[in-house]
């Protein structure tokens, strides 16, 4: 029942957001990858791509054929909403299971569930088709299993935790960091336990055994996905090193690090995000860590390792200028705070008088987390300096005060849909429009005739790109060669196309945004010269 309520709630919110046009292009890219695998001109599993981690796209593949009966699953990308709503509802269920395993009071259990499920960031990313929901699901799955292992020492719990981390790598590469930190915690605890029970040698052996059980699935996932990328796309680590990889995106976008602007401004960005998503983070951490030290309970180390390592990685990446520093990258703070308070619950029955006081204090802290995080997180999301991807929600709920053409989620989608309508009305033959769908997945999804497009995953993409006139291409669409547009395959192949047509085409249309700035250009390909007549004998 809890899953159903969460799924319907997040799904309904996502449906509304997508209907009014609040669609994150990253979500569209993942949905597009699912569509190319089953509905492109050359459907194949490798079309899911190797830049975005594939699990959110894989989850949408079975839903894509249903768009024949419900077109909005594809044209709006509602398969992404279903994917994220299901994963986030599952994460809520896992939070409840963690609370039940900890044998906390009903008050603390339900306050914790609400503090997680109702957090505005959790609600948004459970609704908008992104990968955060799936990532939190696998992290909570791994966390619950390791907490169970800490209590029962069952090897099966280690296996499932490792499996969760392995699947997590197929969602976000930060799962490697969480898995590494969790493996260290497991090995240290296993060594101490078995050394105390038997001998130092036994402690070392069991430590390595338990560490391998946890780490092997994510290592296998990393190796197999890298091998698949090498075999199918000639790139071992496309998400990092390819033309569209993280490093290329960071460089093209001009992201700065501490070497460029100093530590203080970036530390301010980090502090705004941390306290903007969970204002009581310092209070909770101090209370839980001090209590764990005084009571000699190491169990809080598990959620600290899993969620804290991801948070630390994001902070370091911001300082190094190797990430965009989006507010959503700090979303792991929400489950971390709740789980820490749940596992800090004294388990002894009947509790001593100090433990009774501690239980009351924990309940009060959890209520504080619930009551403070909801308004503070919401306010941070609507602040353009913090919620750079989220502040457009102002235009969803107050469109008269904040016109939707002022936020790029809305107008970029409208521009893409208007452009694709023009193509659809041309009645073009199959495979006659070349576009690089890395940044233009919305066009392919919105089209009523997607087979007219030659997309990046098609087997003949580079043949048609290199020889457009000879291969029946009628039009090439190219984004403005600025920012991420510099990574577009068309711009790379024809650097002068935007300005001059590169000798292969004539400018037909310049598509502009709401401020008049050019976004795309459409070029009609010159006809292939007629073959010279054969000589007369």
Coordinates of C-alpha atoms in Angstrom, one line a residue:
X1 CA 0.0 0.0 0.0
X2 CA 2.8 2.4 0.9
X3 CA 4.4 1.7 -2.5
X4 CA 1.2 2.3 -4.3
X5 CA 0.5 5.6 -2.5
X6 CA 4.1 6.8 -3.3
X7 CA 3.9 5.7 -6.9
X8 CA 0.6 7.4 -7.6
X9 CA 1.6 10.6 -5.8
X10 CA 5.0 10.9 -7.5
X11 CA 3.5 9.8 -10.8
X12 CA 0.7 12.3 -10.7
X13 CA 3.1 15.1 -9.9
X14 CA 5.3 14.1 -12.8
X15 CA 2.4 13.9 -15.2
X16 CA 1.4 17.5 -14.3
X17 CA 4.9 18.8 -14.6
X18 CA 5.4 17.2 -18.0
X19 CA 2.0 18.4 -19.3
X20 CA 2.9 22.0 -18.5
X21 CA 6.4 21.6 -20.0
X22 CA 8.7 21.4 -17.0
X23 CA 10.9 18.6 -18.4
X24 CA 14.6 18.3 -17.6
X25 CA 16.6 17.6 -20.8
X26 CA 18.6 15.0 -18.8
X27 CA 15.4 13.0 -18.3
X28 CA 14.6 13.4 -22.0
X29 CA 18.0 12.0 -22.9
X30 CA 17.5 8.9 -20.8
X31 CA 14.0 8.4 -22.3
X32 CA 15.4 8.9 -25.8
X33 CA 18.0 6.2 -25.2
X34 CA 15.2 3.8 -24.3
X35 CA 13.3 4.7 -27.4
X36 CA 16.3 4.3 -29.8
X37 CA 16.7 0.7 -28.6
X38 CA 13.2 -0.4 -29.8
X39 CA 11.8 2.3 -32.1
X40 CA 14.6 3.8 -34.1
X41 CA 15.5 2.9 -37.7
X42 CA 18.0 0.4 -36.4
X43 CA 16.7 -0.9 -33.0
X44 CA 19.4 -2.7 -31.0
X45 CA 20.4 -2.9 -27.4
X46 CA 23.6 -0.9 -27.9
X47 CA 21.5 2.1 -28.9
X48 CA 20.9 2.7 -25.1
X49 CA 24.3 4.5 -25.3
X50 CA 27.3 4.5 -23.0
X51 CA 27.5 8.1 -21.8
X52 CA 24.4 8.0 -19.5
X53 CA 24.4 5.0 -17.1
X54 CA 21.8 2.7 -18.6
X55 CA 19.6 1.3 -15.8
X56 CA 17.0 4.2 -15.9
X57 CA 16.8 3.7 -19.7
X58 CA 16.6 -0.1 -19.5
X59 CA 13.6 0.3 -17.0
X60 CA 11.7 2.3 -19.6
X61 CA 12.3 0.0 -22.6
X62 CA 9.3 -2.3 -21.9
X63 CA 7.0 0.8 -21.7
X64 CA 8.0 2.3 -25.0
X65 CA 5.9 0.0 -27.3
X66 CA 2.8 1.0 -25.3
X67 CA 3.1 4.5 -26.8
X68 CA 1.2 3.1 -29.8
X69 CA -1.8 3.3 -27.6
X70 CA -0.7 6.1 -25.3
X71 CA 1.5 8.4 -27.5
X72 CA 2.4 10.7 -24.5
X73 CA 4.6 7.9 -23.1
X74 CA 7.0 8.7 -25.9
X75 CA 6.1 12.2 -27.1
X76 CA 6.2 13.7 -23.6
X77 CA 8.6 11.1 -22.1
X78 CA 6.1 9.8 -19.5
X79 CA 8.0 6.5 -19.4
X80 CA 10.6 8.5 -17.5
X81 CA 8.0 9.6 -15.0
X82 CA 6.8 6.0 -14.4
X83 CA 10.5 4.9 -14.0
X84 CA 11.4 7.5 -11.4
X85 CA 8.0 7.3 -9.5
X86 CA 8.5 3.5 -9.2
X87 CA 12.0 3.7 -7.9
X88 CA 11.3 6.5 -5.4
X89 CA 8.2 4.7 -4.1
X90 CA 10.4 1.7 -3.7
X91 CA 12.9 3.9 -1.8
X92 CA 10.1 5.0 0.6
X93 CA 9.3 1.3 1.2
X94 CA 12.9 0.6 2.0
X95 CA 13.0 3.5 4.4
X96 CA 10.1 1.9 6.2
X97 CA 11.9 -1.5 6.3
X98 CA 15.0 0.1 7.8
X99 CA 12.8 1.6 10.5
X100 CA 11.1 -1.7 11.2
X101 CA 14.4 -3.5 11.3
X102 CA 15.6 -0.9 13.9
X103 CA 12.6 -1.6 16.0
X104 CA 11.9 2.1 16.6
X105 CA 8.7 3.5 17.9
X106 CA 5.8 4.1 15.6
X107 CA 6.2 7.9 16.1
X108 CA 9.8 7.8 15.0
X109 CA 9.1 5.4 12.2
X110 CA 6.3 7.4 10.5
X111 CA 8.0 10.7 11.2
X112 CA 11.1 9.4 9.4
X113 CA 9.1 8.1 6.5
X114 CA 7.3 11.4 6.1
X115 CA 10.6 13.4 6.5
X116 CA 12.0 11.4 3.5
X117 CA 8.9 10.9 1.3
X118 CA 7.6 14.5 1.6
X119 CA 10.9 16.3 1.2
X120 CA 10.4 18.6 -1.9
X121 CA 13.6 17.3 -3.5
X122 CA 12.5 13.7 -3.1
X123 CA 9.0 14.5 -4.5
X124 CA 10.4 16.4 -7.5
X125 CA 13.0 13.7 -8.4
X126 CA 10.5 11.0 -7.8
X127 CA 8.4 12.6 -10.4
X128 CA 10.7 14.0 -13.1
X129 CA 12.2 11.0 -14.9
X130 CA 15.8 11.6 -13.7
X131 CA 18.2 9.0 -12.2
X132 CA 18.2 10.3 -8.6
X133 CA 15.2 8.1 -7.7
X134 CA 16.9 4.9 -8.9
X135 CA 20.2 5.9 -7.2
X136 CA 18.6 6.5 -3.9
X137 CA 16.7 3.2 -4.2
X138 CA 19.9 1.2 -4.7
X139 CA 21.8 3.1 -2.0
X140 CA 18.9 2.4 0.5
X141 CA 18.7 -1.2 -0.6
X142 CA 22.5 -1.6 0.1
X143 CA 22.2 0.3 3.3
X144 CA 19.4 -1.8 4.7
X145 CA 21.2 -5.1 3.8
X146 CA 24.4 -4.0 5.4
X147 CA 22.5 -2.9 8.6
X148 CA 21.0 -6.3 8.6
X149 CA 24.4 -8.0 8.2
X150 CA 25.7 -5.9 11.1
X151 CA 23.0 -7.4 13.3
X152 CA 22.9 -11.0 12.0
X153 CA 26.2 -11.5 10.2
X154 CA 24.4 -13.3 7.4
X155 CA 26.4 -13.7 4.2
X156 CA 23.3 -13.4 2.1
X157 CA 22.9 -9.8 3.3
X158 CA 26.4 -9.0 2.1
X159 CA 25.5 -10.6 -1.3
X160 CA 22.4 -8.5 -1.7
X161 CA 24.3 -5.3 -0.6
X162 CA 26.9 -6.0 -3.3
X163 CA 24.2 -6.6 -5.9
X164 CA 22.6 -3.3 -5.0
X165 CA 26.0 -1.5 -5.5
X166 CA 26.5 -3.4 -8.8
X167 CA 23.1 -2.2 -10.1
X168 CA 23.9 1.2 -8.6
X169 CA 26.8 1.6 -11.0
X170 CA 24.4 1.1 -13.9
X171 CA 22.5 4.1 -12.5
X172 CA 25.2 6.6 -11.4
X173 CA 29.0 6.1 -11.4
X174 CA 29.1 7.6 -7.9
X175 CA 28.0 4.1 -6.8
X176 CA 31.7 3.2 -7.1
X177 CA 32.5 5.6 -4.3
X178 CA 29.7 4.3 -2.1
X179 CA 30.7 0.7 -2.7
X180 CA 34.3 1.4 -1.9
X181 CA 33.5 3.2 1.4
X182 CA 31.0 0.4 2.4
X183 CA 33.6 -2.2 1.6
X184 CA 36.1 -0.6 3.9
X185 CA 33.6 -0.4 6.7
X186 CA 32.6 -4.1 6.2
X187 CA 36.3 -5.2 6.2
X188 CA 37.2 -3.2 9.3
X189 CA 34.2 -4.5 11.3
X190 CA 34.7 -8.1 10.1
X191 CA 38.3 -8.0 11.0
X192 CA 37.6 -6.7 14.5
X193 CA 34.8 -9.1 15.2
X194 CA 36.7 -12.3 14.1
X195 CA 40.0 -11.2 15.7
X196 CA 38.2 -10.8 18.9
X197 CA 36.4 -14.2 18.6
X198 CA 39.3 -16.3 17.3
X199 CA 42.7 -14.8 16.1
X200 CA 44.3 -12.1 14.1
X201 CA 44.8 -14.4 11.1
X202 CA 41.1 -15.4 11.1
X203 CA 40.2 -11.7 11.3
X204 CA 42.2 -11.0 8.1
X205 CA 40.8 -13.9 6.3
X206 CA 37.2 -13.1 7.1
X207 CA 37.8 -9.4 6.4
X208 CA 38.9 -10.2 2.8
X209 CA 36.1 -12.7 2.3
X210 CA 33.4 -10.2 3.3
X211 CA 35.0 -7.4 1.5
X212 CA 35.1 -9.4 -1.8
X213 CA 31.5 -10.4 -1.4
X214 CA 30.4 -6.7 -1.2
X215 CA 32.8 -5.3 -3.8
X216 CA 32.7 -8.0 -6.5
X217 CA 29.3 -7.2 -8.1
X218 CA 30.2 -3.5 -8.6
X219 CA 33.6 -4.4 -9.9
X220 CA 32.0 -6.9 -12.3
X221 CA 29.4 -4.3 -13.4
X222 CA 32.2 -1.7 -14.0
X223 CA 34.3 -4.2 -16.1
X224 CA 31.4 -5.6 -18.1
X225 CA 29.9 -2.2 -18.9
X226 CA 33.4 -1.0 -19.9
X227 CA 33.9 -4.0 -22.1
X228 CA 30.5 -3.6 -23.7
X229 CA 31.3 0.0 -24.5
X230 CA 34.7 -1.0 -26.0
X231 CA 33.1 -3.6 -28.2
X232 CA 30.1 -1.6 -29.4
X233 CA 31.3 2.0 -29.2
X234 CA 35.1 1.7 -29.3
X235 CA 35.2 3.4 -25.9
X236 CA 36.1 1.7 -22.6
X237 CA 34.8 4.5 -20.3
X238 CA 32.5 6.6 -22.5
X239 CA 30.9 8.4 -19.6
X240 CA 34.2 9.9 -18.7
X241 CA 36.4 10.1 -21.8
X242 CA 34.2 10.1 -24.9
X243 CA 33.2 13.1 -27.1
X244 CA 30.1 13.5 -24.9
X245 CA 31.6 12.3 -21.6
X246 CA 31.7 14.2 -18.3
X247 CA 35.1 15.8 -18.9
X248 CA 34.1 17.0 -22.3
X249 CA 30.8 18.5 -21.0
X250 CA 32.7 20.2 -18.1
X251 CA 35.2 21.8 -20.5
X252 CA 32.6 22.8 -23.0
X253 CA 30.4 24.4 -20.3
X254 CA 33.3 26.4 -18.8
X255 CA 32.8 25.0 -15.2
X256 CA 35.3 26.5 -12.8
X257 CA 37.2 25.1 -9.8
X258 CA 39.0 26.4 -6.8
X259 CA 42.1 27.1 -8.9
X260 CA 40.0 29.6 -10.9
X261 CA 37.9 31.4 -8.3
X262 CA 39.4 30.3 -5.0
X263 CA 38.1 28.0 -2.3
X264 CA 35.8 30.5 -0.4
X265 CA 33.2 31.0 -3.2
X266 CA 32.9 27.3 -3.8
X267 CA 32.8 26.5 -0.1
X268 CA 29.9 28.9 0.1
X269 CA 28.1 27.1 -2.8
X270 CA 28.6 23.8 -0.9
X271 CA 27.4 25.2 2.4
X272 CA 24.3 26.7 0.7
X273 CA 23.4 23.4 -0.8
X274 CA 24.1 21.3 2.3
X275 CA 22.1 23.5 4.7
X276 CA 19.6 24.4 2.0
X277 CA 18.5 20.8 1.8
X278 CA 18.9 19.8 5.5
X279 CA 19.3 22.7 7.9
X280 CA 19.8 20.4 10.9
X281 CA 22.6 18.4 9.4
X282 CA 25.2 19.6 11.9
X283 CA 22.9 18.9 14.9
X284 CA 22.0 15.4 13.7
X285 CA 25.6 14.5 12.9
X286 CA 27.0 15.7 16.2
X287 CA 24.2 14.0 18.2
X288 CA 24.5 10.7 16.4
X289 CA 28.3 10.5 16.4
X290 CA 28.6 11.5 20.1
X291 CA 26.0 9.0 21.1
X292 CA 27.6 6.3 19.1
X293 CA 31.0 7.0 20.7
X294 CA 29.6 7.1 24.2
X295 CA 27.6 3.9 23.7
X296 CA 30.3 2.2 21.6
X297 CA 27.9 1.4 18.8
X298 CA 29.5 1.4 15.3
X299 CA 26.3 0.8 13.3
X300 CA 25.9 4.5 12.2
X301 CA 29.2 4.1 10.3
X302 CA 27.2 2.2 7.6
X303 CA 24.9 5.0 6.5
X304 CA 27.7 7.5 7.0
X305 CA 29.9 5.5 4.7
X306 CA 27.3 4.9 2.0
X307 CA 25.7 8.3 1.8
X308 CA 28.5 10.4 3.3
X309 CA 31.1 9.2 0.8
X310 CA 28.8 10.3 -2.1
X311 CA 28.3 13.7 -0.5
X312 CA 32.1 14.1 0.1
X313 CA 32.8 13.1 -3.5
X314 CA 30.5 15.8 -4.8
X315 CA 32.0 18.4 -2.5
X316 CA 35.5 17.6 -3.7
X317 CA 34.4 17.5 -7.3
X318 CA 33.0 21.0 -7.0
X319 CA 36.2 22.3 -5.5
X320 CA 38.2 20.6 -8.4
X321 CA 35.8 22.0 -11.0
X322 CA 34.9 18.5 -12.3
X323 CA 31.2 18.6 -11.8
X324 CA 28.3 21.0 -12.4
X325 CA 27.5 21.2 -8.7
X326 CA 23.7 20.9 -9.2
X327 CA 21.6 21.1 -6.0
X328 CA 20.3 17.6 -6.8
X329 CA 23.8 16.2 -6.2
X330 CA 23.2 16.8 -2.5
X331 CA 19.9 14.8 -2.4
X332 CA 21.7 12.0 -0.5
X333 CA 21.6 14.1 2.6
X334 CA 17.8 13.5 2.9
X335 CA 18.0 9.7 3.4
X336 CA 21.3 9.9 5.3
X337 CA 19.8 12.1 8.1
X338 CA 16.7 9.9 8.4
X339 CA 18.6 6.7 8.5
X340 CA 21.1 8.0 11.0
X341 CA 18.4 8.9 13.4
X342 CA 16.7 5.5 12.9
X343 CA 19.8 3.4 13.6
X344 CA 20.7 5.5 16.6
X345 CA 17.6 4.2 18.4
X346 CA 18.6 2.2 21.6
X347 CA 17.7 -1.5 21.0
X348 CA 17.8 -2.8 24.5
X349 CA 14.4 -3.7 26.1
X350 CA 13.4 -2.5 28.6
X351 CA 15.4 0.7 28.1
X352 CA 17.3 2.3 30.9
X353 CA 16.3 5.8 32.0
X354 CA 19.1 7.5 29.9
X355 CA 18.0 5.5 26.9
X356 CA 14.4 6.6 27.5
X357 CA 15.6 10.2 27.4
X358 CA 17.6 9.5 24.3
X359 CA 14.6 8.0 22.6
X360 CA 12.6 11.1 23.3
X361 CA 15.5 13.2 22.0
X362 CA 15.7 11.2 18.8
X363 CA 11.9 11.6 18.2
X364 CA 12.2 15.3 18.7
X365 CA 15.2 15.5 16.3
X366 CA 13.3 13.6 13.7
X367 CA 10.3 15.9 14.1
X368 CA 12.6 18.8 13.7
X369 CA 14.1 17.4 10.5
X370 CA 10.6 17.0 9.1
X371 CA 9.4 20.4 10.1
X372 CA 12.5 22.3 9.0
X373 CA 13.6 20.5 5.9
X374 CA 10.3 20.9 4.1
X375 CA 10.1 24.7 4.0
X376 CA 13.9 25.3 3.9
X377 CA 14.4 22.8 1.0
X378 CA 11.4 24.3 -0.9
X379 CA 12.8 27.8 -0.5
X380 CA 16.3 26.7 -1.6
X381 CA 14.8 25.0 -4.7
X382 CA 13.1 28.2 -5.7
X383 CA 16.3 30.3 -5.2
X384 CA 18.0 30.6 -8.7
X385 CA 21.4 30.8 -7.0
X386 CA 20.9 27.4 -5.4
X387 CA 18.3 25.5 -7.3
X388 CA 19.6 26.2 -10.7
X389 CA 17.6 23.3 -12.2
X390 CA 14.7 23.6 -9.8
X391 CA 13.8 27.3 -9.6
X392 CA 11.6 26.9 -12.7
X393 CA 9.0 25.4 -10.5
X394 CA 8.0 29.0 -9.8
X395 CA 6.7 29.2 -13.3
X396 CA 4.7 26.0 -12.8
X397 CA 2.8 27.3 -9.8
X398 CA 2.9 31.0 -10.4
X399 CA 3.1 31.5 -14.2
X400 CA 1.7 35.0 -14.1
X401 CA 4.5 36.2 -11.8
X402 CA 7.2 34.1 -13.3
X403 CA 6.5 33.7 -17.1
X404 CA 7.5 30.3 -18.4
X405 CA 9.5 31.6 -21.2
X406 CA 12.0 32.8 -18.6
X407 CA 13.1 29.3 -17.7
X408 CA 14.9 27.1 -20.2
X409 CA 13.1 23.8 -19.4
X410 CA 9.9 25.3 -20.8
X411 CA 11.1 27.3 -23.8
X412 CA 13.8 24.7 -25.0
X413 CA 11.1 22.1 -25.1
X414 CA 8.7 24.3 -26.9
X415 CA 11.4 25.2 -29.5
X416 CA 12.2 21.6 -30.0
X417 CA 8.5 20.6 -30.5
X418 CA 7.9 23.5 -32.9
X419 CA 10.9 22.5 -34.9
X420 CA 9.9 18.9 -35.2
X421 CA 6.4 19.8 -36.2
X422 CA 8.0 21.6 -39.2
X423 CA 9.9 18.4 -40.2
X424 CA 6.8 16.3 -39.7
X425 CA 4.8 18.5 -42.1
X426 CA 7.4 18.0 -44.9
X427 CA 6.4 14.4 -45.5
X428 CA 10.1 13.4 -45.8
X429 CA 11.3 9.9 -46.6
X430 CA 12.9 7.6 -44.0
X431 CA 16.4 8.6 -42.9
X432 CA 16.5 12.0 -44.6
X433 CA 17.2 14.3 -41.6
X434 CA 20.5 14.0 -39.8
X435 CA 20.5 15.1 -36.1
X436 CA 22.9 14.3 -33.3
X437 CA 20.4 13.3 -30.5
X438 CA 23.0 13.8 -27.7
X439 CA 21.4 17.1 -26.9
X440 CA 18.3 16.9 -29.1
X441 CA 16.5 13.8 -27.9
X442 CA 13.3 15.8 -27.3
X443 CA 12.9 16.3 -31.1
X444 CA 13.0 12.6 -31.8
X445 CA 10.6 11.8 -29.0
X446 CA 8.1 14.5 -30.0
X447 CA 8.0 13.5 -33.6
X448 CA 5.1 11.7 -35.1
X449 CA 7.5 10.3 -37.8
X450 CA 10.7 9.5 -35.9
X451 CA 11.9 7.3 -38.8
X452 CA 12.6 10.4 -40.8
X453 CA 15.6 11.1 -38.5
X454 CA 19.0 9.7 -38.6
X455 CA 20.1 9.5 -35.0
X456 CA 23.5 9.0 -33.4
X457 CA 22.9 5.3 -32.6
X458 CA 21.9 4.4 -36.2
X459 CA 24.4 2.2 -38.0
X460 CA 24.5 4.5 -41.0
X461 CA 24.8 7.7 -39.0
X462 CA 28.4 8.5 -39.9
X463 CA 27.9 7.4 -43.5
X464 CA 25.1 9.8 -44.0
X465 CA 26.9 12.5 -42.0
X466 CA 30.0 12.2 -44.2
X467 CA 28.2 11.8 -47.5
X468 CA 24.8 13.5 -47.1
X469 CA 23.9 14.1 -50.7
X470 CA 25.0 10.6 -51.9
X471 CA 23.0 8.9 -49.1
X472 CA 19.6 10.6 -49.6
X473 CA 19.8 13.1 -46.8
X474 CA 17.6 16.1 -47.3
X475 CA 18.3 18.2 -44.2
X476 CA 20.8 18.5 -41.5
X477 CA 19.9 20.2 -38.2
X478 CA 22.8 21.7 -36.2
X479 CA 22.7 23.4 -32.8
X480 CA 24.5 26.6 -32.1
X481 CA 28.2 25.7 -31.7
X482 CA 28.5 27.1 -28.2
X483 CA 28.6 25.4 -24.8
X484 CA 27.4 21.7 -25.1
X485 CA 26.6 22.5 -28.8
X486 CA 30.4 22.2 -29.5
X487 CA 30.2 18.5 -28.7
X488 CA 27.5 17.9 -31.4
X489 CA 28.8 15.5 -34.0
X490 CA 27.5 17.7 -36.9
X491 CA 29.4 20.7 -35.6
X492 CA 32.6 18.6 -35.2
X493 CA 32.3 17.1 -38.7
X494 CA 31.5 20.5 -40.3
X495 CA 32.9 23.3 -38.1
X496 CA 31.8 26.0 -40.6
X497 CA 28.3 24.7 -41.2
X498 CA 26.6 27.0 -38.8
X499 CA 28.1 30.1 -40.5
X500 CA 28.5 29.2 -44.1
X501 CA 26.8 25.9 -44.9
X502 CA 30.2 24.2 -45.3
X503 CA 29.6 23.9 -49.0
X504 CA 27.1 21.1 -48.5
X505 CA 23.8 22.9 -47.8
X506 CA 21.7 26.0 -47.9
X507 CA 20.3 27.7 -44.8
X508 CA 16.5 27.1 -44.7
X509 CA 15.6 28.3 -41.2
X510 CA 17.2 29.6 -38.0
X511 CA 15.2 28.6 -34.9
X512 CA 15.4 31.2 -32.2
X513 CA 14.6 31.2 -28.5
X514 CA 12.2 33.6 -26.6
X515 CA 14.9 36.3 -26.5
X516 CA 15.6 36.0 -30.2
X517 CA 18.9 34.2 -29.8
X518 CA 19.5 31.5 -32.4
X519 CA 19.3 27.9 -31.1
X520 CA 19.3 25.7 -34.2
X521 CA 19.8 26.0 -37.9
X522 CA 18.3 23.8 -40.6
X523 CA 20.2 23.3 -43.8
X524 CA 18.9 21.8 -47.0
X525 CA 21.5 19.5 -48.5
X526 CA 22.6 20.3 -52.1
X527 CA 21.5 17.8 -54.6
X528 CA 24.1 15.3 -55.7
X529 CA 25.5 16.4 -59.1
X530 CA 24.3 14.4 -62.0
X531 CA 26.6 11.8 -63.3
X532 CA 28.3 12.9 -66.6
X533 CA 26.9 11.3 -69.7
X534 CA 28.7 8.3 -71.0
X535 CA 31.0 9.0 -74.0
X536 CA 29.5 8.3 -77.4
X537 CA 31.2 5.3 -79.0

